[in-house]
Coordinates of N, CA, C and O and ligand atoms in Angstrom, one line a residue:
M1 N 55.6 -171.4 85.4 CA 54.9 -170.7 84.3 C 55.2 -171.5 83.0 O 56.3 -171.9 82.7
E2 N 54.1 -171.8 82.3 CA 54.2 -172.7 81.1 C 55.0 -172.0 80.0 O 54.8 -170.8 79.8
G3 N 55.8 -172.7 79.3 CA 56.6 -172.2 78.2 C 57.8 -171.4 78.7 O 58.6 -170.9 77.8
K4 N 58.0 -171.2 79.9 CA 59.2 -170.5 80.4 C 60.4 -171.3 80.2 O 60.5 -172.5 80.5
K5 N 61.5 -170.7 79.7 CA 62.8 -171.4 79.5 C 63.7 -171.2 80.7 O 63.7 -170.2 81.4
N6 N 64.3 -172.3 81.0 CA 65.3 -172.3 82.1 C 66.7 -172.1 81.4 O 67.0 -172.9 80.5
I7 N 67.4 -171.1 81.8 CA 68.7 -170.9 81.2 C 69.6 -172.1 81.5 O 69.6 -172.7 82.6
P8 N 70.5 -172.5 80.6 CA 71.4 -173.6 80.8 C 72.5 -173.1 81.8 O 73.0 -172.0 81.8
V9 N 72.8 -174.0 82.7 CA 73.9 -173.7 83.7 C 74.8 -174.9 83.7 O 74.4 -176.1 83.7
I10 N 76.1 -174.6 83.7 CA 77.2 -175.7 83.7 C 77.9 -175.6 85.0 O 78.4 -174.5 85.3
T11 N 77.9 -176.7 85.7 CA 78.5 -176.7 87.1 C 79.7 -177.7 87.0 O 79.5 -178.8 86.6
I12 N 80.9 -177.3 87.5 CA 82.1 -178.1 87.5 C 82.0 -178.9 88.9 O 81.9 -178.3 89.9
I13 N 82.0 -180.2 88.8 CA 82.0 -181.0 90.0 C 83.4 -181.4 90.3 O 84.1 -182.0 89.4
K14 N 83.9 -181.1 91.5 CA 85.3 -181.4 91.9 C 85.6 -182.9 91.7 O 84.9 -183.7 92.1
D15 N 86.7 -183.1 90.9 CA 87.2 -184.4 90.6 C 86.1 -185.3 89.9 O 86.1 -186.5 90.0
G16 N 85.2 -184.6 89.2 CA 84.1 -185.4 88.5 C 83.6 -184.7 87.3 O 84.4 -184.0 86.6
P17 N 82.4 -185.0 86.9 CA 81.9 -184.5 85.6 C 81.5 -183.0 85.6 O 81.6 -182.3 86.6
L18 N 81.0 -182.6 84.4 CA 80.3 -181.3 84.3 C 78.9 -181.6 84.3 O 78.4 -182.4 83.6
K19 N 78.1 -180.9 85.2 CA 76.7 -181.0 85.3 C 76.1 -179.9 84.4 O 76.4 -178.7 84.7
V20 N 75.3 -180.3 83.4 CA 74.6 -179.3 82.6 C 73.1 -179.4 82.9 O 72.5 -180.5 82.9
S21 N 72.5 -178.3 83.4 CA 71.1 -178.2 83.7 C 70.5 -177.1 83.0 O 71.1 -176.1 82.5
G22 N 69.1 -177.1 83.0 CA 68.4 -176.1 82.3 C 67.9 -176.6 81.0 O 68.0 -177.8 80.7
D23 N 67.4 -175.8 80.1 CA 67.0 -176.2 78.8 C 68.2 -176.1 77.8 O 68.8 -175.0 77.6
F24 N 68.6 -177.2 77.3 CA 69.8 -177.3 76.4 C 69.6 -178.3 75.3 O 68.8 -179.2 75.4
T25 N 70.4 -178.3 74.3 CA 70.6 -179.3 73.3 C 72.0 -179.6 73.1 O 72.8 -178.6 72.9
L26 N 72.5 -180.8 73.3 CA 73.8 -181.2 73.1 C 74.0 -181.8 71.7 O 73.2 -182.7 71.3
L27 N 74.9 -181.2 70.9 CA 75.0 -181.6 69.5 C 76.2 -182.5 69.3 O 77.2 -182.4 69.9
K28 N 76.1 -183.5 68.3 CA 77.2 -184.3 67.9 C 78.1 -183.5 67.0 O 77.8 -182.4 66.6
E29 N 79.2 -184.1 66.6 CA 80.2 -183.5 65.7 C 79.5 -183.0 64.4 O 79.9 -182.0 63.9
N30 N 78.5 -183.8 64.0 CA 77.9 -183.4 62.7 C 76.7 -182.5 62.9 O 75.9 -182.2 62.0
R31 N 76.6 -181.9 64.1 CA 75.6 -180.9 64.5 C 74.2 -181.4 64.7 O 73.3 -180.7 64.8
F32 N 74.0 -182.8 64.6 CA 72.7 -183.3 64.9 C 72.6 -183.5 66.4 O 73.6 -183.8 67.1
P33 N 71.4 -183.4 66.9 CA 71.2 -183.5 68.4 C 71.5 -184.8 68.9 O 71.2 -185.9 68.3
L34 N 72.3 -184.9 70.0 CA 72.6 -186.1 70.7 C 71.7 -186.2 71.9 O 71.3 -187.3 72.3
E35 N 71.4 -185.1 72.6 CA 70.6 -185.1 73.8 C 70.0 -183.8 74.0 O 70.6 -182.7 73.8
S36 N 68.7 -183.8 74.4 CA 68.1 -182.6 74.8 C 67.4 -182.9 76.1 O 67.0 -184.0 76.4
G37 N 67.3 -181.9 77.0 CA 66.7 -182.1 78.2 C 66.9 -181.1 79.2 O 67.1 -179.9 78.9
S38 N 66.9 -181.5 80.5 CA 67.0 -180.6 81.6 C 68.2 -180.9 82.5 O 68.5 -180.1 83.3
E39 N 68.8 -182.0 82.3 CA 70.0 -182.3 83.1 C 70.8 -183.4 82.5 O 70.3 -184.4 82.0
V40 N 72.1 -183.2 82.4 CA 73.0 -184.3 81.9 C 74.4 -184.1 82.6 O 74.7 -183.0 83.1
W41 N 75.1 -185.2 82.7 CA 76.5 -185.1 83.3 C 77.5 -185.5 82.3 O 77.4 -186.6 81.7
L42 N 78.4 -184.7 82.0 CA 79.4 -184.9 80.9 C 80.8 -185.2 81.5 O 81.3 -184.5 82.4
C43 N 81.4 -186.3 81.0 CA 82.7 -186.8 81.5 C 83.8 -185.7 81.1 O 83.8 -185.2 80.0
R44 N 84.6 -185.5 82.1 CA 85.8 -184.7 81.8 C 87.1 -185.3 82.3 O 88.1 -184.7 82.3
C45 N 87.0 -186.6 82.7 CA 88.2 -187.3 83.1 C 88.7 -188.2 82.0 O 89.9 -188.7 82.1
G46 N 87.9 -188.5 81.0 CA 88.3 -189.4 79.8 C 88.2 -190.9 80.1 O 88.5 -191.7 79.2
K47 N 87.7 -191.3 81.3 CA 87.6 -192.7 81.6 C 86.2 -193.3 81.3 O 86.1 -194.6 81.3
S48 N 85.2 -192.5 81.0 CA 83.9 -193.1 80.8 C 83.8 -193.9 79.5 O 84.4 -193.7 78.5
S49 N 83.1 -195.0 79.6 CA 82.8 -195.9 78.4 C 81.5 -195.4 77.7 O 81.1 -196.0 76.8
R50 N 80.9 -194.3 78.2 CA 79.7 -193.8 77.6 C 79.9 -192.3 77.2 O 79.0 -191.5 77.2
K51 N 81.1 -192.0 76.8 CA 81.4 -190.6 76.4 C 80.4 -190.1 75.4 O 80.0 -190.9 74.5
P52 N 79.9 -188.9 75.5 CA 80.5 -187.9 76.3 C 79.9 -187.8 77.7 O 80.1 -186.9 78.5
F53 N 79.1 -188.9 78.1 CA 78.4 -188.9 79.4 C 79.3 -189.5 80.4 O 80.0 -190.5 80.2
C54 N 79.1 -189.1 81.7 CA 79.8 -189.7 82.8 C 79.1 -191.0 83.2 O 77.9 -191.1 83.2
D55 N 80.0 -192.0 83.4 CA 79.4 -193.3 83.9 C 79.9 -193.7 85.3 O 79.7 -194.8 85.7
G56 N 80.5 -192.7 85.9 CA 81.0 -192.9 87.3 C 82.4 -193.5 87.4 O 82.9 -193.6 88.5
S57 N 83.0 -193.7 86.2 CA 84.4 -194.3 86.3 C 85.4 -193.4 86.9 O 86.5 -193.8 87.4
H58 N 85.1 -192.1 87.0 CA 86.1 -191.1 87.6 C 86.3 -191.4 89.1 O 87.3 -191.0 89.7
K59 N 85.4 -192.2 89.7 CA 85.5 -192.5 91.1 C 86.5 -193.6 91.4 O 86.9 -193.8 92.5
K60 N 86.9 -194.4 90.4 CA 87.8 -195.5 90.5 C 89.3 -195.1 90.7 O 89.7 -194.1 90.1
Ligands
FES1 S1 83.9 -187.6 84.8 FE1 82.8 -189.4 85.4 S2 83.5 -190.9 84.2 FE2 84.7 -189.2 83.6

């Protein structure tokens, strides 16, 4: 259905990132948009060189 919103869902990936899916806007500290879309993977291990996004470094 056109114009229908998909609710944001956050999924914890075991030993990995947070998967955010649905319609969302990720804001920077200054509240300006950093990312909008339908799917993003956020680092929660602290090893990513692309924070706040996961770059796969958690697998090392
Ligand atoms: S969770 Fe993937 S790099 Fe941190």
